[in-house]
PDB file of C-alpha atoms in Angstrom:
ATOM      1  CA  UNK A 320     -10.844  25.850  19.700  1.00  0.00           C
ATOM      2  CA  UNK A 321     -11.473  27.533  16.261  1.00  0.00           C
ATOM      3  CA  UNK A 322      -7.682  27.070  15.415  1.00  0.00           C
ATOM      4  CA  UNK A 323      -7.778  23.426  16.180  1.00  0.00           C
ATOM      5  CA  UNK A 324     -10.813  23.219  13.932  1.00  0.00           C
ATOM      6  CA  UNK A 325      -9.519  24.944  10.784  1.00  0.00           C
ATOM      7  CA  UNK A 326      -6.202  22.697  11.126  1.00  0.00           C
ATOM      8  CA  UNK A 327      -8.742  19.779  10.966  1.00  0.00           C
ATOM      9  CA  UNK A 328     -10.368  20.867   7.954  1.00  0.00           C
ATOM     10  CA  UNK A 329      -6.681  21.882   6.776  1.00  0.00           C
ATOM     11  CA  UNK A 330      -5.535  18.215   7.060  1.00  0.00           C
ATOM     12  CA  UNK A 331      -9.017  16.633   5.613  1.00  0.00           C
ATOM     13  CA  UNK A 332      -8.631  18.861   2.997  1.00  0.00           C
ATOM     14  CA  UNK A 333      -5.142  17.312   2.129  1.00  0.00           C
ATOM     15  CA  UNK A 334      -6.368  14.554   2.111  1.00  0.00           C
ATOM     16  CA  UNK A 335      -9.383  14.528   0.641  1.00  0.00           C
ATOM     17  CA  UNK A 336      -6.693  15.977  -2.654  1.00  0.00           C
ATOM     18  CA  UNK A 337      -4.559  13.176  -2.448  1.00  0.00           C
ATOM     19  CA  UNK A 338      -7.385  10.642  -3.101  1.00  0.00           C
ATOM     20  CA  UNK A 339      -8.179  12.573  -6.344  1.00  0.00           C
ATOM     21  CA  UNK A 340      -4.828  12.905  -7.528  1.00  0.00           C
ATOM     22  CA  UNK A 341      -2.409  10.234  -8.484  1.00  0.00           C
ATOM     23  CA  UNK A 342      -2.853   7.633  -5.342  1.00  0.00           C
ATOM     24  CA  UNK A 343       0.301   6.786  -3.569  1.00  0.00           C
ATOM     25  CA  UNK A 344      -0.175   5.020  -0.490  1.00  0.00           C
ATOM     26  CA  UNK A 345       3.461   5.996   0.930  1.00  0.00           C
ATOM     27  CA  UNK A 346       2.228   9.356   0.579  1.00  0.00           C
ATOM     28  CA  UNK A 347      -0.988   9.035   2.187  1.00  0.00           C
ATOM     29  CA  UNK A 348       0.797   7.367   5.730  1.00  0.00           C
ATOM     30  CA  UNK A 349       3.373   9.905   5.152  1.00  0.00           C
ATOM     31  CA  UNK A 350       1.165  12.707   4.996  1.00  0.00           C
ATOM     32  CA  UNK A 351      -0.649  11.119   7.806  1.00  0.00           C
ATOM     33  CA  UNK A 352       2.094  11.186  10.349  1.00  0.00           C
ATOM     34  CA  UNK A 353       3.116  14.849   9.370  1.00  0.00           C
ATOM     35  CA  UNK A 354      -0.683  15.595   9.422  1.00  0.00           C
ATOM     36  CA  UNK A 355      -0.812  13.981  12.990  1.00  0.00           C
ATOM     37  CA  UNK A 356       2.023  15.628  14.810  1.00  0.00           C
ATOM     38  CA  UNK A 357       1.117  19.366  13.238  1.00  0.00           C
ATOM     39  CA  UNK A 358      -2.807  18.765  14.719  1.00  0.00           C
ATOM     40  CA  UNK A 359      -2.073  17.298  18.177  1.00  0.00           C
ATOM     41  CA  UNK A 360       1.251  19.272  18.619  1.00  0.00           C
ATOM     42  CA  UNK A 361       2.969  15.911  18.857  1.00  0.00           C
ATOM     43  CA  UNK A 362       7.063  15.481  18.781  1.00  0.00           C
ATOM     44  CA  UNK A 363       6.998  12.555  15.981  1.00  0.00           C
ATOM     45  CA  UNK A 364       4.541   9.849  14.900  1.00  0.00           C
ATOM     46  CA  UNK A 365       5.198   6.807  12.767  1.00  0.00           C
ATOM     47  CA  UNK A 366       2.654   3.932  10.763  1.00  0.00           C
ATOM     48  CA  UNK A 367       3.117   0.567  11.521  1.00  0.00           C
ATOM     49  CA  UNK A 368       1.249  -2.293   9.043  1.00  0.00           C
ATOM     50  CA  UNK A 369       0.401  -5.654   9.556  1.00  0.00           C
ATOM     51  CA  UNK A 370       2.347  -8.590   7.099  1.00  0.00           C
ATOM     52  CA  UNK A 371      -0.055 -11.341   8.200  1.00  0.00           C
ATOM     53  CA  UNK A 372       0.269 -11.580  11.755  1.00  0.00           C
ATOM     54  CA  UNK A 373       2.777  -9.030  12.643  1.00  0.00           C
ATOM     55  CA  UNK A 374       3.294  -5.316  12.397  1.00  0.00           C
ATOM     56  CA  UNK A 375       5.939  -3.973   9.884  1.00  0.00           C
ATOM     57  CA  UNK A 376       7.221  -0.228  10.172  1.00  0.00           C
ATOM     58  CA  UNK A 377       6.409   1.486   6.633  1.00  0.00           C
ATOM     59  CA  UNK A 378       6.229   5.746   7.424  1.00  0.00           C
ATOM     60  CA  UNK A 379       7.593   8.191  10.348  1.00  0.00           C
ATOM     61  CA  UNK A 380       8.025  11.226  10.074  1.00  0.00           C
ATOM     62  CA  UNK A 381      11.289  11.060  12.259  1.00  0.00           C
ATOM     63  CA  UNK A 382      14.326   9.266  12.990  1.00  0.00           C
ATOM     64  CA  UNK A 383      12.853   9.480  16.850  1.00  0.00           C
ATOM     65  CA  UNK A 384       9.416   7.998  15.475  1.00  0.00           C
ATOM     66  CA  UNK A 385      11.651   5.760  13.045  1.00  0.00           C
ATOM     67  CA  UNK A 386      13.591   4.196  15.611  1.00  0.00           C
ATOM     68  CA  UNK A 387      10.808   3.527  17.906  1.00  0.00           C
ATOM     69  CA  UNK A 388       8.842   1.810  15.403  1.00  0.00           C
ATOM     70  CA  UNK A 389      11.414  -0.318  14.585  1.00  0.00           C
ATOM     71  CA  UNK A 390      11.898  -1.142  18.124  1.00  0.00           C
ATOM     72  CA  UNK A 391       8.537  -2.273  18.112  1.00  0.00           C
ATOM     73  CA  UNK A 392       8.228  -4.308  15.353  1.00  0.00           C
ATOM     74  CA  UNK A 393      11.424  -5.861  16.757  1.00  0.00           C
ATOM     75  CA  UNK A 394      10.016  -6.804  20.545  1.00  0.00           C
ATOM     76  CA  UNK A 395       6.588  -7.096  19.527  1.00  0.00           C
ATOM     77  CA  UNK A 396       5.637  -4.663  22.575  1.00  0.00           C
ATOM     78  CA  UNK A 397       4.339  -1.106  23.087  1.00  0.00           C
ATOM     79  CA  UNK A 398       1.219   0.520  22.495  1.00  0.00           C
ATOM     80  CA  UNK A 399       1.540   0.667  19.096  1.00  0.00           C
ATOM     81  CA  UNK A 400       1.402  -3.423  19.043  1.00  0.00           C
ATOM     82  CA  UNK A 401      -1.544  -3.302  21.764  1.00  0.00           C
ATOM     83  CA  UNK A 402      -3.788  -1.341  19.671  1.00  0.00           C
ATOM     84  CA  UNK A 403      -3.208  -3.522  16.741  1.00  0.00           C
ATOM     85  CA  UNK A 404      -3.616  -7.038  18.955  1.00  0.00           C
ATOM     86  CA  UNK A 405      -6.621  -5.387  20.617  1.00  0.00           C
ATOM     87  CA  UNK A 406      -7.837  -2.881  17.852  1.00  0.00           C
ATOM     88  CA  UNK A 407      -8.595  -0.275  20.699  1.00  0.00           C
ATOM     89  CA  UNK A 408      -6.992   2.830  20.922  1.00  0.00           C
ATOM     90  CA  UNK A 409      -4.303   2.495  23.608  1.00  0.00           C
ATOM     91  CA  UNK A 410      -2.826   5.886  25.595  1.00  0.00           C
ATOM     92  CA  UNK A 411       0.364   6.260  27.527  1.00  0.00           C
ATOM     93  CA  UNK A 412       0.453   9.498  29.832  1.00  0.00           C
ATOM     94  CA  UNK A 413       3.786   8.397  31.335  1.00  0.00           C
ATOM     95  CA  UNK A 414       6.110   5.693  29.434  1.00  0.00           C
ATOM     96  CA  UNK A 415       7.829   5.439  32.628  1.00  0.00           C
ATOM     97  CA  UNK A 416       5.667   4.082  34.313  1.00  0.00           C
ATOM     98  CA  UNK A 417       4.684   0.941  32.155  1.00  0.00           C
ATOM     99  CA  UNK A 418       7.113  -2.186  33.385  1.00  0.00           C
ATOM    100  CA  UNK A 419       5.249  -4.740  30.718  1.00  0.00           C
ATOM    101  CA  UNK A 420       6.858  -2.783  28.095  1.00  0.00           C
ATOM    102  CA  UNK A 421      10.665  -3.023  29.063  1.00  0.00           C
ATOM    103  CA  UNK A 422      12.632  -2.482  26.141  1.00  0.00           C
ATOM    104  CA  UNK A 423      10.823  -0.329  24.555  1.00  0.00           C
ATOM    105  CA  UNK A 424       9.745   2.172  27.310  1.00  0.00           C
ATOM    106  CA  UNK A 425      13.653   2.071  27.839  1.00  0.00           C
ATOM    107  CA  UNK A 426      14.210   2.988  23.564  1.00  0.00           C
ATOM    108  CA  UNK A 427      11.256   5.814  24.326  1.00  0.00           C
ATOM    109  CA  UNK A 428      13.038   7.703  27.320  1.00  0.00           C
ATOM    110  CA  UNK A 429      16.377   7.655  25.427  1.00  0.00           C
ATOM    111  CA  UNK A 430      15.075   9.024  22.790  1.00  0.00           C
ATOM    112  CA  UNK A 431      13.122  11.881  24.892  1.00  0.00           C
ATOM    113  CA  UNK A 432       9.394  10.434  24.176  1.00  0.00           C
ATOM    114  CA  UNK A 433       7.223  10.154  27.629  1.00  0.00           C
ATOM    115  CA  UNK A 434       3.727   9.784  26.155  1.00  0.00           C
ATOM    116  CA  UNK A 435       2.432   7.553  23.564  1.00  0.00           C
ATOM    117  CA  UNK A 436      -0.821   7.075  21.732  1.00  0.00           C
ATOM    118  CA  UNK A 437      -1.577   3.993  19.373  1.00  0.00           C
ATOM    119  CA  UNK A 438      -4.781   3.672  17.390  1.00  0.00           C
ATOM    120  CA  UNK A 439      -5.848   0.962  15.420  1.00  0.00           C
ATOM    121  CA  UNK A 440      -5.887   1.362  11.416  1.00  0.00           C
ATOM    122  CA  UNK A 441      -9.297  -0.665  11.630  1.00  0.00           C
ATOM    123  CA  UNK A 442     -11.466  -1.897   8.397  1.00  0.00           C
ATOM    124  CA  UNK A 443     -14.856  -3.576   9.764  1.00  0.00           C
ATOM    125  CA  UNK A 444     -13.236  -6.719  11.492  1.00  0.00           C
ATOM    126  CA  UNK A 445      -9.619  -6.673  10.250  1.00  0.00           C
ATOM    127  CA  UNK A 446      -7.152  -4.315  12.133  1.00  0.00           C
ATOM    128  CA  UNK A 447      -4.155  -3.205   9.053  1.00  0.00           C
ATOM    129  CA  UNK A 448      -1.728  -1.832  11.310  1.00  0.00           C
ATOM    130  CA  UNK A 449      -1.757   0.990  13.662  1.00  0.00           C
ATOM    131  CA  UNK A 450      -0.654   4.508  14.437  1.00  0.00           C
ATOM    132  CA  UNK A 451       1.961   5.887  17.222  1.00  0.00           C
ATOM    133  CA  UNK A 452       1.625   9.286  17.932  1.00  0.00           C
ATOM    134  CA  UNK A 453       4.706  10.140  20.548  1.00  0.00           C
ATOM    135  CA  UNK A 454       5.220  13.314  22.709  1.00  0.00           C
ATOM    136  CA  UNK A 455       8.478  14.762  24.199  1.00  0.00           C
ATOM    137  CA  UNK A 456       6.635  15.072  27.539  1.00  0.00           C
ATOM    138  CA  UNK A 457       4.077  13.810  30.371  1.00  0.00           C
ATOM    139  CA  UNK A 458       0.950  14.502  28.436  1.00  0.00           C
ATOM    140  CA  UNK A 459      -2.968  13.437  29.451  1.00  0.00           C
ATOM    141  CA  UNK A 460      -4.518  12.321  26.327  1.00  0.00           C
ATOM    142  CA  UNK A 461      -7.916  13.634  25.451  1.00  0.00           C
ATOM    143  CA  UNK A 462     -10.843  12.784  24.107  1.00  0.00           C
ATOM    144  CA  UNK A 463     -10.450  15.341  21.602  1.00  0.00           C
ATOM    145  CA  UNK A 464      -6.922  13.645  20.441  1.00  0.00           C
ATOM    146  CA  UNK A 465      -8.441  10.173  20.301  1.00  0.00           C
ATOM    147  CA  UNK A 466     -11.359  11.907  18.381  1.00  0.00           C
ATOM    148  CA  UNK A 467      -8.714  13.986  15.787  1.00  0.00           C
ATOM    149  CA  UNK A 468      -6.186  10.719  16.004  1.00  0.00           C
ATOM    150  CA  UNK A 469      -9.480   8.274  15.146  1.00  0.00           C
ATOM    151  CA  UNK A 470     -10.564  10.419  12.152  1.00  0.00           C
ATOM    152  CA  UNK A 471      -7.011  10.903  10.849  1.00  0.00           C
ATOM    153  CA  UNK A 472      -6.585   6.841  10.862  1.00  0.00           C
ATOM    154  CA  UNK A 473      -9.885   6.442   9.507  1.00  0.00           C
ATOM    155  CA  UNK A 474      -9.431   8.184   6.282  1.00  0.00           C
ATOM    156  CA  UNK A 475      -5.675   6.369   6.369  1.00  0.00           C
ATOM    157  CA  UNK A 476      -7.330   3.282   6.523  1.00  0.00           C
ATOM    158  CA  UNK A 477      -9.939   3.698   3.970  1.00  0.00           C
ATOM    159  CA  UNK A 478      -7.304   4.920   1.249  1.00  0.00           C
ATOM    160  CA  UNK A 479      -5.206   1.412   2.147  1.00  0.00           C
ATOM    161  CA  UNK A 480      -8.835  -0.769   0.972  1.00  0.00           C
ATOM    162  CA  UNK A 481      -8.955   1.794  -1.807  1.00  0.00           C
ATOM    163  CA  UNK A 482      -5.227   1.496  -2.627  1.00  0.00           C
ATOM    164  CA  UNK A 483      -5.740  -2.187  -2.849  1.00  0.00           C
ATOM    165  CA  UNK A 484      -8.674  -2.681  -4.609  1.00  0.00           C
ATOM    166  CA  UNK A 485      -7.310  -0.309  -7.159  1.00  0.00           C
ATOM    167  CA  UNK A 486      -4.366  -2.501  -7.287  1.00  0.00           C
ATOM    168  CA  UNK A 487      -6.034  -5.256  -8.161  1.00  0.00           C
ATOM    169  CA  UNK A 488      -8.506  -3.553 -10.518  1.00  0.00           C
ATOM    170  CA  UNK A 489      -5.371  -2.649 -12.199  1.00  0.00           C
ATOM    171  CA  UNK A 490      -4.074  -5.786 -12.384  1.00  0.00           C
ATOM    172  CA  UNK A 491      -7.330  -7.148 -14.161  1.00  0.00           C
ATOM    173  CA  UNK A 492      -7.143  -4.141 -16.910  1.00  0.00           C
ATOM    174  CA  UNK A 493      -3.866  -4.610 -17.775  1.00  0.00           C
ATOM    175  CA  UNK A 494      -3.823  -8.449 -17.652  1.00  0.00           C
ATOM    176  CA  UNK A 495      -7.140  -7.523 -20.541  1.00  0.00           C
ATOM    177  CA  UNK A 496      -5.105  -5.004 -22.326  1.00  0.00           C
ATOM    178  CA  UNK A 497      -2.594  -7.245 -22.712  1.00  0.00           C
ATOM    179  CA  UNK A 498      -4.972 -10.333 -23.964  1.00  0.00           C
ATOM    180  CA  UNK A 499      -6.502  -7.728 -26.466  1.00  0.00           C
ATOM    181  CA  UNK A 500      -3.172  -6.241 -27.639  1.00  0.00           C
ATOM    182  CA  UNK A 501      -2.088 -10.038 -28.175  1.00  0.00           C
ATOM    183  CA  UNK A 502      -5.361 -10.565 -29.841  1.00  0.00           C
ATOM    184  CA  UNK A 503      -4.761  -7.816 -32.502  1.00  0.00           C
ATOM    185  CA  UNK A 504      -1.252  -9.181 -33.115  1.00  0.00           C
ATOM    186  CA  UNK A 505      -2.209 -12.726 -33.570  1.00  0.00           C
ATOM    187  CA  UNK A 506      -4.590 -11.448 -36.237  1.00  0.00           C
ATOM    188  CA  UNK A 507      -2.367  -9.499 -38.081  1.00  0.00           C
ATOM    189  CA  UNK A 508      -0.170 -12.371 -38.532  1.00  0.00           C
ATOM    190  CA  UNK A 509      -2.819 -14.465 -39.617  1.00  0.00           C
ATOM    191  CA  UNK A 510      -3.897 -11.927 -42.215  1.00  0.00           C
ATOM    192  CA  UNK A 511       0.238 -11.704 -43.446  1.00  0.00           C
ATOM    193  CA  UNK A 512       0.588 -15.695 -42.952  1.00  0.00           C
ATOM    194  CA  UNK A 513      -3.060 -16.115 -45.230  1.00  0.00           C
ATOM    195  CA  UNK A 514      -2.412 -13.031 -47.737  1.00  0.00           C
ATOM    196  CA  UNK A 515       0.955 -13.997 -48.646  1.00  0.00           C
ATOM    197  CA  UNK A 516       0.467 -17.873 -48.352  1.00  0.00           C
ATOM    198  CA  UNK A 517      -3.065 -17.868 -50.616  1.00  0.00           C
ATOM    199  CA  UNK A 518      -4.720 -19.718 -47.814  1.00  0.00           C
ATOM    200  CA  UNK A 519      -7.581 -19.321 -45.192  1.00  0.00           C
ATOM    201  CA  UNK A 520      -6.865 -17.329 -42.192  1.00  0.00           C
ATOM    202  CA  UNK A 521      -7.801 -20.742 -40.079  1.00  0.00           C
ATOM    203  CA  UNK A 522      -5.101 -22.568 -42.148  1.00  0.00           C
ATOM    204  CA  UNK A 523      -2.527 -19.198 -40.848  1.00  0.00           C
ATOM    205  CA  UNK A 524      -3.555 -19.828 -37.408  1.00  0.00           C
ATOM    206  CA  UNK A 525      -3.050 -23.253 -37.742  1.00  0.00           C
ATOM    207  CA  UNK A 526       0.651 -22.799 -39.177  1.00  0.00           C
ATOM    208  CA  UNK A 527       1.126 -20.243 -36.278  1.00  0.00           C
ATOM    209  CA  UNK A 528       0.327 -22.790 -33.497  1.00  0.00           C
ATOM    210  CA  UNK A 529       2.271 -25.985 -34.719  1.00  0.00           C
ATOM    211  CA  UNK A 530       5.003 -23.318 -34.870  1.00  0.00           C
ATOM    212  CA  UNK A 531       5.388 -21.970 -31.419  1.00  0.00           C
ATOM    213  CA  UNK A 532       4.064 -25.427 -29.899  1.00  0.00           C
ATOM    214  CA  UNK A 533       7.405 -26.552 -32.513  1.00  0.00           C
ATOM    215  CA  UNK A 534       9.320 -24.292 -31.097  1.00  0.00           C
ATOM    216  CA  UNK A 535       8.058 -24.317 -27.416  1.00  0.00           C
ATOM    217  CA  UNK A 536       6.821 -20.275 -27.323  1.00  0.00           C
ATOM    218  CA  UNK A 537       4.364 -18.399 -26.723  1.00  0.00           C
ATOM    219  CA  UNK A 538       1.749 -17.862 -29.950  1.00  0.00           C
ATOM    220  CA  UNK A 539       2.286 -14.591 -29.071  1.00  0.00           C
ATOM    221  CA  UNK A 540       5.999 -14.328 -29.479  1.00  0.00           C
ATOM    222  CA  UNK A 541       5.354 -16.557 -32.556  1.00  0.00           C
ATOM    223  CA  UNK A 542       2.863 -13.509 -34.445  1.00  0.00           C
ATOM    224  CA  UNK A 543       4.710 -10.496 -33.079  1.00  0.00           C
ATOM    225  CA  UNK A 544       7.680 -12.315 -34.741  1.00  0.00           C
ATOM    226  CA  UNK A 545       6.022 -12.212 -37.580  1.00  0.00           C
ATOM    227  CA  UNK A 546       4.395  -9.330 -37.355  1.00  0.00           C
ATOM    228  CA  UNK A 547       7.529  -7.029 -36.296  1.00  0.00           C
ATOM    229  CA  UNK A 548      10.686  -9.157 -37.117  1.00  0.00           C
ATOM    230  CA  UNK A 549       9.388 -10.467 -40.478  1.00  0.00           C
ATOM    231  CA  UNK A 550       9.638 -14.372 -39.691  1.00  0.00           C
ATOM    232  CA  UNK A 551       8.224 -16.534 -42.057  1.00  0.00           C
ATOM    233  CA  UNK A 552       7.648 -20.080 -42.983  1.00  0.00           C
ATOM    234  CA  UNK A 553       6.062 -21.622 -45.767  1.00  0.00           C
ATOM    235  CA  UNK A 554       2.498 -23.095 -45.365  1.00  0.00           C
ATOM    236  CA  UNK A 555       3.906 -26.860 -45.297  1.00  0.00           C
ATOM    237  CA  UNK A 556       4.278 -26.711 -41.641  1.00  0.00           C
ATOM    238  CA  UNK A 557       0.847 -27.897 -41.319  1.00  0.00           C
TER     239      UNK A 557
END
């Protein structure tokens, strides 16, 4: 059991660095499929996410897991798609013996996969997506897989909220950068407009705004113009 264990910590550990250093979230499902199949001593796994109310293949870590998961997202069937509908965990010993799952327990056997396990990506009452972890033989799934399987998608899951709140945190900053930056430029053009024009930097502003609304830009464009590119007009546009 100890070697189980310290692959455990191994793949916590992982990830526990990827959330410090730069955040990718392809890297993250990546890493959790690779992660997966090296713990459970799986053939292939793959990461399927939901795109409102279906699931969309993003990350295997196979053309076997690859092909599957496109299958799936195809048909809409397998146990990947159950555990996402139902957000419970959802094991196949035997693939040939499910009959609700045609198609794809057909693609599985071709491809040499007999067992399949799909768990839920699952944040409080919203289910992202889910994870397939497939194996090239009959295989009785254990508590201790769900258990490994549960944590791995866990941690998954929680870097996906992180991923997009970050997202949209960065949006925000850079949407204020970018009203600052303007901010300082539109001044500066003002002070050139007002300095070279004798005139109150109200007046400047005034001449920059009948400009661009003139001209049918951005004030922006209008005072880095002037700014960078030199542009003048004389203080009768008022």
């Amino acid at each position: 059991m100890l070697p189980f264990d310290n692959g455990l910590l191994d793949a916590l550990t992982r990830f526990a660095r990827t959330l410090v250093d730069r955040y990718d979230v392809a890297d993250v499902l990546y890493n959790l499929t690779d992660t997966t199949v090296e713990i459970l001593g799986a053939l292939a796994a793959g990461v399927s996410l939901a795109d409102d109310a279906t699931l969309q293949f993003v990350s295997a870590n196979s053309e076997v897991a690859a092909e599957l998961e496109r299958v799936q997202q195809e048909t809409e069937e397998g146990p990947c798609h159950r555990a996402f509908v139902t957000s419970t965990p959802v094991t196949v010993d035997d693939i040939s013996e499910h009959d609700e799952w045609p198609l794809y327990r057909a693609a599985a056997l071709e491809h040499g996969v007999h067992a399949v396990l799909g768990v839920p990506l699952v944040a409080g009452a919203k289910t992202l997506g889910a994870l397939n972890v497939y194996h090239g033989a009959t295989r009785a799934w254990t508590e201790d897989d769900l258990r490994v399987a549960q944590v791995l998608t866990d941690i998954a899951t929680g870097y996906l909220l992180h991923a997009s709140r970050l997202d949209e945190a960065n949006r925000i900053n850079e949407q204020l950068q970018q009203a600052l930056d303007t901010r300082v430029v539109i001044e500066q053009a003002k002070g050139l407009l007002a300095g070279e024009h004798n005139i109150g930097v109200d007046a400047a502003f005034e001449i920059l705004r009948n400009h661009a609304r003139s001209k049918q830009v951005g004030l922006s464009d209008i005072a880095q113009a002037v700014v960078q590119l030199g542009l003048r007009f004389p203080p009768t546009t008022r």
